[in-house]
PDB file of C-alpha atoms and ligand atoms in Angstrom:
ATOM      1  CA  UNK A 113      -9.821 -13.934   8.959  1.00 92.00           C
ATOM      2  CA  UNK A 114      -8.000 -17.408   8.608  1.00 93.00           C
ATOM      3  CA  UNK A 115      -9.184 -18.230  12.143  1.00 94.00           C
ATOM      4  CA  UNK A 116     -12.592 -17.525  11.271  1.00 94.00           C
ATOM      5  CA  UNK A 117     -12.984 -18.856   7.951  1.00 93.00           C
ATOM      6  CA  UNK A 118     -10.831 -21.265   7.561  1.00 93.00           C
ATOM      7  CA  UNK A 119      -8.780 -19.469   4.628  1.00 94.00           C
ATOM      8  CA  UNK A 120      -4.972 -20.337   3.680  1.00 96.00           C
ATOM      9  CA  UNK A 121      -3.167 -16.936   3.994  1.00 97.00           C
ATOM     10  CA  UNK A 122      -0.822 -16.265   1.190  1.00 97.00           C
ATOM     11  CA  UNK A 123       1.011 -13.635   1.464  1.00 97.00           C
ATOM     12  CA  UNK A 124       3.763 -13.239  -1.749  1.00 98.00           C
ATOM     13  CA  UNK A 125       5.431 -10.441   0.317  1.00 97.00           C
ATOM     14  CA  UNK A 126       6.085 -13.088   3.129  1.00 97.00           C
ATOM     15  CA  UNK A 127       7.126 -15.807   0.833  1.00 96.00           C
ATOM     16  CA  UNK A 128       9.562 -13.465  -0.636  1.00 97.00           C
ATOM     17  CA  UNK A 129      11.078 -12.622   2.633  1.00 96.00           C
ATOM     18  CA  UNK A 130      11.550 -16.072   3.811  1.00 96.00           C
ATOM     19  CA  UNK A 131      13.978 -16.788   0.383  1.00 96.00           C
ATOM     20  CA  UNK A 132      15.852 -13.764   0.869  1.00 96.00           C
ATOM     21  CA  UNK A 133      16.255 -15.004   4.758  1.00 96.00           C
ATOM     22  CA  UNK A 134      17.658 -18.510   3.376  1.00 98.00           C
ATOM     23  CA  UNK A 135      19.684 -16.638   0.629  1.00 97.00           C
ATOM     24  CA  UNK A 136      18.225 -18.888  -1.639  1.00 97.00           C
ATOM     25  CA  UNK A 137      19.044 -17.791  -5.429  1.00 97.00           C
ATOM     26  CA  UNK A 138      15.276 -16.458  -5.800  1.00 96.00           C
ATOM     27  CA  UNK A 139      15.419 -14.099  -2.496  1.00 97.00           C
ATOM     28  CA  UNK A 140      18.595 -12.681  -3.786  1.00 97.00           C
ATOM     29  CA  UNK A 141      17.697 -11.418  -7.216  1.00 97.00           C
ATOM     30  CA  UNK A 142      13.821 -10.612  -5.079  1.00 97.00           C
ATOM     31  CA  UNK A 143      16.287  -8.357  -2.393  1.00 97.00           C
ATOM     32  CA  UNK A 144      17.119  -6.757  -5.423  1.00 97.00           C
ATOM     33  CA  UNK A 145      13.919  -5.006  -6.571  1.00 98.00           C
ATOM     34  CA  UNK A 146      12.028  -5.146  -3.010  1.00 97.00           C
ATOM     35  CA  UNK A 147      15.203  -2.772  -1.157  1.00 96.00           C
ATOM     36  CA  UNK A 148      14.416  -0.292  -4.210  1.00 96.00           C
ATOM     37  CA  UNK A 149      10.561  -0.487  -3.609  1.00 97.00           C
ATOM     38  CA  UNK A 150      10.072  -1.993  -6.889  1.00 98.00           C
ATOM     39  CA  UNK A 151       8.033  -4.856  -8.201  1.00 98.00           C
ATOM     40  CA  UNK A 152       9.317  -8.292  -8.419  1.00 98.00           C
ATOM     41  CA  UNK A 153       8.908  -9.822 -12.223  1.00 98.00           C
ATOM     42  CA  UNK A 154       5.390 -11.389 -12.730  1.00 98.00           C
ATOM     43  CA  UNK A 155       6.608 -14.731 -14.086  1.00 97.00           C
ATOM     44  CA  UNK A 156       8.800 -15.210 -10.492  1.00 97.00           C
ATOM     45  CA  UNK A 157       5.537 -14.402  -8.305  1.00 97.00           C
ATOM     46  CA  UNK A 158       3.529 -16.343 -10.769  1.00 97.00           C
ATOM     47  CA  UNK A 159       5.222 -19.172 -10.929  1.00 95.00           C
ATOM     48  CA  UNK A 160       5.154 -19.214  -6.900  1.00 94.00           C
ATOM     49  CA  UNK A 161       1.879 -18.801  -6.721  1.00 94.00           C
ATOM     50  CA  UNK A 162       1.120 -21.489  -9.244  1.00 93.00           C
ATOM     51  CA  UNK A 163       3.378 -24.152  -7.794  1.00 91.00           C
ATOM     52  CA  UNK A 164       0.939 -23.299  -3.822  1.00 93.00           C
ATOM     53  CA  UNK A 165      -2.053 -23.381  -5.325  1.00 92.00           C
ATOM     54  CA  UNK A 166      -0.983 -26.585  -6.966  1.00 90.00           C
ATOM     55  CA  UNK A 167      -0.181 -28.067  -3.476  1.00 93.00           C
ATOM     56  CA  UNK A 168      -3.503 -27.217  -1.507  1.00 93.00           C
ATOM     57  CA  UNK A 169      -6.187 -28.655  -3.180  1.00 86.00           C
ATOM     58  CA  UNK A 170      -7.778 -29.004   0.331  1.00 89.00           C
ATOM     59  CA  UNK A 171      -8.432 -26.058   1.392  1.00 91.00           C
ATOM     60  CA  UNK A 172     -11.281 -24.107   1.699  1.00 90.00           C
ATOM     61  CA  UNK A 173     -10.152 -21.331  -0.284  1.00 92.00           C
ATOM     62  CA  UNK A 174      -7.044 -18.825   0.130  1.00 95.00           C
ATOM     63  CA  UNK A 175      -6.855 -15.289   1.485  1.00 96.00           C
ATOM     64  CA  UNK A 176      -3.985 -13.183  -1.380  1.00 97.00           C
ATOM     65  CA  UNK A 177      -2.386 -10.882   0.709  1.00 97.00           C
ATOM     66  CA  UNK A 178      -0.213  -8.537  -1.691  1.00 97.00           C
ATOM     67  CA  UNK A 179      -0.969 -10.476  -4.756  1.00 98.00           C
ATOM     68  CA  UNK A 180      -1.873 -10.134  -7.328  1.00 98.00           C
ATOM     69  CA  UNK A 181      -0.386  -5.977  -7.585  1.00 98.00           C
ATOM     70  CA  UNK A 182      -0.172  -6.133 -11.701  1.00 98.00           C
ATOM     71  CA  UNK A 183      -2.617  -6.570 -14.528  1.00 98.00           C
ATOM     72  CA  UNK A 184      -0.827  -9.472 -16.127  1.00 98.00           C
ATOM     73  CA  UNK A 185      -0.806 -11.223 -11.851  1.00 98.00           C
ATOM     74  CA  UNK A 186      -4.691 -10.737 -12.075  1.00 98.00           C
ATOM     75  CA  UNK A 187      -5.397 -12.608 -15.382  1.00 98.00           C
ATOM     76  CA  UNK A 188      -2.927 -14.905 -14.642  1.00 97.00           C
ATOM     77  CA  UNK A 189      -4.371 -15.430 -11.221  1.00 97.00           C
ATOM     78  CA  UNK A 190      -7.893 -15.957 -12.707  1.00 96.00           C
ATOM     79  CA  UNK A 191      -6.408 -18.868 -15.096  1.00 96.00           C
ATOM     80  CA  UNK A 192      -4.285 -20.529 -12.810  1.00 94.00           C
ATOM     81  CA  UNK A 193      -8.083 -20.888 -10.087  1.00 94.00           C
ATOM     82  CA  UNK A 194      -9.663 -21.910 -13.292  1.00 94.00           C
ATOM     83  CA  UNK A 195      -7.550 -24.915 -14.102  1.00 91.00           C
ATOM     84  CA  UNK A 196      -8.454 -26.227 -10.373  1.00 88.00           C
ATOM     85  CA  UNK A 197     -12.742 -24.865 -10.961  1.00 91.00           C
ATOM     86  CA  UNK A 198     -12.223 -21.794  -8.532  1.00 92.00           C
ATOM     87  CA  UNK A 199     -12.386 -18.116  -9.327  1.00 95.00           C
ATOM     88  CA  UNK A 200     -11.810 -14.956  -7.067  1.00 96.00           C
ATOM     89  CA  UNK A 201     -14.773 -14.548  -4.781  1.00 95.00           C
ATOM     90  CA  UNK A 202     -14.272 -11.364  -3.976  1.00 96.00           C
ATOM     91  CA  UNK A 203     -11.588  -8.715  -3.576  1.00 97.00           C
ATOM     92  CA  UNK A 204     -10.853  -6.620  -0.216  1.00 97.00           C
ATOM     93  CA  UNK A 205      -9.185  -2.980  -0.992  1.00 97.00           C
ATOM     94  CA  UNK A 206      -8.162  -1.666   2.596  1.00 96.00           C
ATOM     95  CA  UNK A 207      -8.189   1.756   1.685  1.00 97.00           C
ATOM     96  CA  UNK A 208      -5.853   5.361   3.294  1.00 96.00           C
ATOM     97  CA  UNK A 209      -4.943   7.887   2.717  1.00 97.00           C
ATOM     98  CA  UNK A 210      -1.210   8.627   1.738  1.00 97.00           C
ATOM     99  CA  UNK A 211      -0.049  10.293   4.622  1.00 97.00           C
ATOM    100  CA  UNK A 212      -1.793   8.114   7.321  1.00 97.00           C
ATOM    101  CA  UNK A 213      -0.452   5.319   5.431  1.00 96.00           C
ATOM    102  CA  UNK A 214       3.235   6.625   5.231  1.00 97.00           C
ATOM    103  CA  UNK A 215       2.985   7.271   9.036  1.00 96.00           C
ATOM    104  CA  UNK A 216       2.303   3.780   9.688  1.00 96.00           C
ATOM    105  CA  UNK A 217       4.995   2.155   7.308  1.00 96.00           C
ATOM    106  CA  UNK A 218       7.257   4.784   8.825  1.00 96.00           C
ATOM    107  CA  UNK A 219       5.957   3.521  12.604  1.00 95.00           C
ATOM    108  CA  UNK A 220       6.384  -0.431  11.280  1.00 95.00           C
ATOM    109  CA  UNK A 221       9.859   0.370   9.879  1.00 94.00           C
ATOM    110  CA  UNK A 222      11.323   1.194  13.442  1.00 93.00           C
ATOM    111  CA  UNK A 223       9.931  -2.529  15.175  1.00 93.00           C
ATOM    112  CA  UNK A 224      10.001  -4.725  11.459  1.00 89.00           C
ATOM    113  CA  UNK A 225      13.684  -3.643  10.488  1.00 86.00           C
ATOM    114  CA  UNK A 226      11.977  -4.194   7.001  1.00 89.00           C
ATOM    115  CA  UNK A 227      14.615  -2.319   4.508  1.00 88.00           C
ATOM    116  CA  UNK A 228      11.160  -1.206   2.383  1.00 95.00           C
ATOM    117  CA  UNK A 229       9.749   0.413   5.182  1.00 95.00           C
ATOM    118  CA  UNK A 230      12.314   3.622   5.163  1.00 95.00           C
ATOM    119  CA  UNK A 231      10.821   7.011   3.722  1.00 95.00           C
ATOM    120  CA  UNK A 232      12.494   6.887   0.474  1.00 96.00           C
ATOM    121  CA  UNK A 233      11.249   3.493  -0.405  1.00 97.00           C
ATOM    122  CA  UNK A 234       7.997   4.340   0.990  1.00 97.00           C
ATOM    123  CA  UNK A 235       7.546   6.649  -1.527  1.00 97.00           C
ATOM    124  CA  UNK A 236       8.414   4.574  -4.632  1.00 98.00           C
ATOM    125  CA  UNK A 237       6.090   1.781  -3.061  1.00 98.00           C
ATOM    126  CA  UNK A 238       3.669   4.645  -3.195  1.00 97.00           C
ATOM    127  CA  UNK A 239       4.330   5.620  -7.176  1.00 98.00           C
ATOM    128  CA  UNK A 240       4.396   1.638  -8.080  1.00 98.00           C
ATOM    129  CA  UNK A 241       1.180   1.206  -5.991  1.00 98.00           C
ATOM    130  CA  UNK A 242      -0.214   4.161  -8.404  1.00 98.00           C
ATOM    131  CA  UNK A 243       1.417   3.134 -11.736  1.00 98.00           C
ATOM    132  CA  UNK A 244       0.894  -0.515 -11.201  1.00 98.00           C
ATOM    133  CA  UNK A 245      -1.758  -2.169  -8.703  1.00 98.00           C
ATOM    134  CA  UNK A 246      -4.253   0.682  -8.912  1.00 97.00           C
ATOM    135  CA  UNK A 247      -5.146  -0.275 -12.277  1.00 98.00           C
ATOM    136  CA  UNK A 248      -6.649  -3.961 -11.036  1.00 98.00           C
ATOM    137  CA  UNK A 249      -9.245  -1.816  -8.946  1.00 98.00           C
ATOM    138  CA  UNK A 250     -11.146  -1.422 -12.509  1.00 98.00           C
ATOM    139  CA  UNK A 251     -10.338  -4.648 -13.522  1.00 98.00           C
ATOM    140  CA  UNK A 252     -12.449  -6.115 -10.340  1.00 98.00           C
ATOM    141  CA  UNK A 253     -14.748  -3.624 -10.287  1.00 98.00           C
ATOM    142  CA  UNK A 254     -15.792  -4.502 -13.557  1.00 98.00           C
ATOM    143  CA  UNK A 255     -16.039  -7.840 -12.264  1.00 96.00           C
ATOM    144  CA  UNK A 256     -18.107  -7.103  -9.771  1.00 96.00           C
ATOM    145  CA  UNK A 257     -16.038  -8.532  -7.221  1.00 96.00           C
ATOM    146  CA  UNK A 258     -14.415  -5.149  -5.990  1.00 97.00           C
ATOM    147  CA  UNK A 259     -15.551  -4.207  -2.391  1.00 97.00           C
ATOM    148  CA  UNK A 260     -14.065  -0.698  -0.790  1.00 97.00           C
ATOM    149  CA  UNK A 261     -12.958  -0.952   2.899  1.00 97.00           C
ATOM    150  CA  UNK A 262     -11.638   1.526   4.804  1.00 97.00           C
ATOM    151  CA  UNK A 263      -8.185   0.792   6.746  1.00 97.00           C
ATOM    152  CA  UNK A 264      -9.166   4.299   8.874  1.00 96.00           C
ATOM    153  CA  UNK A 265      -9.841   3.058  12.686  1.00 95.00           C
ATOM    154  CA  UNK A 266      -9.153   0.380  15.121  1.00 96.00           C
ATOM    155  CA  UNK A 267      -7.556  -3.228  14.176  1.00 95.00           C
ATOM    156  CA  UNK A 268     -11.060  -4.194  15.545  1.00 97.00           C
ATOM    157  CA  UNK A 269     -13.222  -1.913  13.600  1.00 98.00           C
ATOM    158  CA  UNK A 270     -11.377  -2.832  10.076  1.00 97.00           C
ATOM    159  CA  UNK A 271     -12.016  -6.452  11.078  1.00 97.00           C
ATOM    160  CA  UNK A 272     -15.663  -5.815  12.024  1.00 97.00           C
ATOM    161  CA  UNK A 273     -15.903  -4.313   8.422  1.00 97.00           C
ATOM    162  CA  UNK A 274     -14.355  -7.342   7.001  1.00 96.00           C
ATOM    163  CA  UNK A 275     -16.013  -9.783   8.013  1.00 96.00           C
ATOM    164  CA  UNK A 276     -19.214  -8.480   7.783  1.00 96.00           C
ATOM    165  CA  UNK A 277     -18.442  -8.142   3.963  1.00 94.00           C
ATOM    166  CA  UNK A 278     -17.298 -11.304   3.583  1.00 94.00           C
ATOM    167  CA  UNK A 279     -20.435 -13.155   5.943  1.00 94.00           C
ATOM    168  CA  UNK A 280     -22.522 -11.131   3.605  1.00 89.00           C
ATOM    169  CA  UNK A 281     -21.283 -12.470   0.235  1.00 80.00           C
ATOM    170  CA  UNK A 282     -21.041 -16.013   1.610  1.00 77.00           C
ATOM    171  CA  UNK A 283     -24.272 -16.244   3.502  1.00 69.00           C
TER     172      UNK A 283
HETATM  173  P1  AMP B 509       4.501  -6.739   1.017  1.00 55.31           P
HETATM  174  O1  AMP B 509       5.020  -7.598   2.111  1.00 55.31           O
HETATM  175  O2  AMP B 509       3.202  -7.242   0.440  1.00 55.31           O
HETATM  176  O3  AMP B 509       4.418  -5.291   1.421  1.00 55.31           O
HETATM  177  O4  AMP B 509       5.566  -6.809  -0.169  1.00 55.31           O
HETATM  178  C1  AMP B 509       6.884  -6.335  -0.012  1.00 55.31           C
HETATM  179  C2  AMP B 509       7.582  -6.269  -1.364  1.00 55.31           C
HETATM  180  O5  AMP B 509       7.671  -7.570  -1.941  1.00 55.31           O
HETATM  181  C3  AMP B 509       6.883  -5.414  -2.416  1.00 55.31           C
HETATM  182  O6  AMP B 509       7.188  -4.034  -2.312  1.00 55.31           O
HETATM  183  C4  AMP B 509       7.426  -6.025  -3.712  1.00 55.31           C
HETATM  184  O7  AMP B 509       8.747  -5.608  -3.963  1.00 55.31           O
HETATM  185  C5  AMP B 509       7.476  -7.508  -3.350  1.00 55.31           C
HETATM  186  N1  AMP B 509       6.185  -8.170  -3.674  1.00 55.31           N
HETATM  187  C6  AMP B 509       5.271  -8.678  -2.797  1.00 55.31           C
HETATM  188  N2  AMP B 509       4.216  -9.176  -3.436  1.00 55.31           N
HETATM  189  C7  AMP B 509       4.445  -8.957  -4.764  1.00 55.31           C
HETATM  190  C8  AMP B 509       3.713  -9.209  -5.946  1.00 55.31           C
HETATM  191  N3  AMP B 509       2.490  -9.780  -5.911  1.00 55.31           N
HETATM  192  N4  AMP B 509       4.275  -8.863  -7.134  1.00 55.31           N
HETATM  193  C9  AMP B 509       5.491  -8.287  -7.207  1.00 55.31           C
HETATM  194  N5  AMP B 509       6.236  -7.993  -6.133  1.00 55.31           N
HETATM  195  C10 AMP B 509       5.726  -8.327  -4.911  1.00 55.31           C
END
């Protein structure tokens, strides 16, 4: 998807990851709440989104990977585009079901040595996912902006669907 349009991936997940790697103050107190499966506080993602979309002004748009996963992330993420005259274009949900999608975190665990990706964490990923992110599915779709994608298949086929979405909305 970057390759093809251009995009700058963000992924908050990653970004997290790479502070807990330098033990930096923030990836400590993140370790903290991603080992239990749980959120990390708006205001720290928000504020680290805000400070990169501050910094790339020249690109041609972004690619959120993970974020936003709370009401408060969305609005905030639709304030923080408006300051700079963007908005969301459109929002990807990869969509499985539970057990396919435990199977696969479960497979990723054993090659990512990823402490969220054991069974137990899994499942309170799960519950958060439920309790927390599902919620923003209305909150596009009343947008209009929500499109439904199925993660079922090939890494091709999912990518096919993708980008065929996306070609169609930008054409
Ligand atoms: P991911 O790499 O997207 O699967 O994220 C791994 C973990 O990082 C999540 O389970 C959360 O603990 C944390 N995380 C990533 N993105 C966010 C976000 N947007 N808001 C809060 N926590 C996040």
């Amino acid at each position: 998807m970057v390759k093809k349009y251009g995009l700058k991936h963000v992924s908050t997940g990653d970004l997290l990851r790479e502070e807990m790697q330098a033990k930096t103050k923030l990836g400590m107190m993140a370790d903290s709440y991603i080992s239990k499966g749980q959120l990390v506080p708006d205001d720290v993602v928000i504020g680290m989104l805000e400070e990169l979309v501050a910094n790339n002004h020249d690109v041609p748009g972004f690619i959120f990977d993970g974020f936003p996963r709370t009401l408060p992330q969305g609005k905030a993420l639709d304030e923080m585009l408006a300051k700079h005259g963007e908005r969301v274009s459109m929002v990807l949900s990869l969509e499985l079901e539970d057990k396919e999608l435990v199977d696969r975190l479960l497979k990723r665990g054993k090659i990512s040595g990823r402490s969220d990706d054991t069974k137990e964490v899994i499942e309170s990923r799960l519950k958060v996912y439920y309790d927390q992110t599902a919620p923003l599915k209305e909150f596009y779709k009343d947008q209009g902006k929500l499109v439904r994608i199925t993660g079922q298949g090939s890494i091709d086929e999912i990518f096919e669907s993708m980008t065929s979405v996306v070609d169609r909305i930008i054409a």
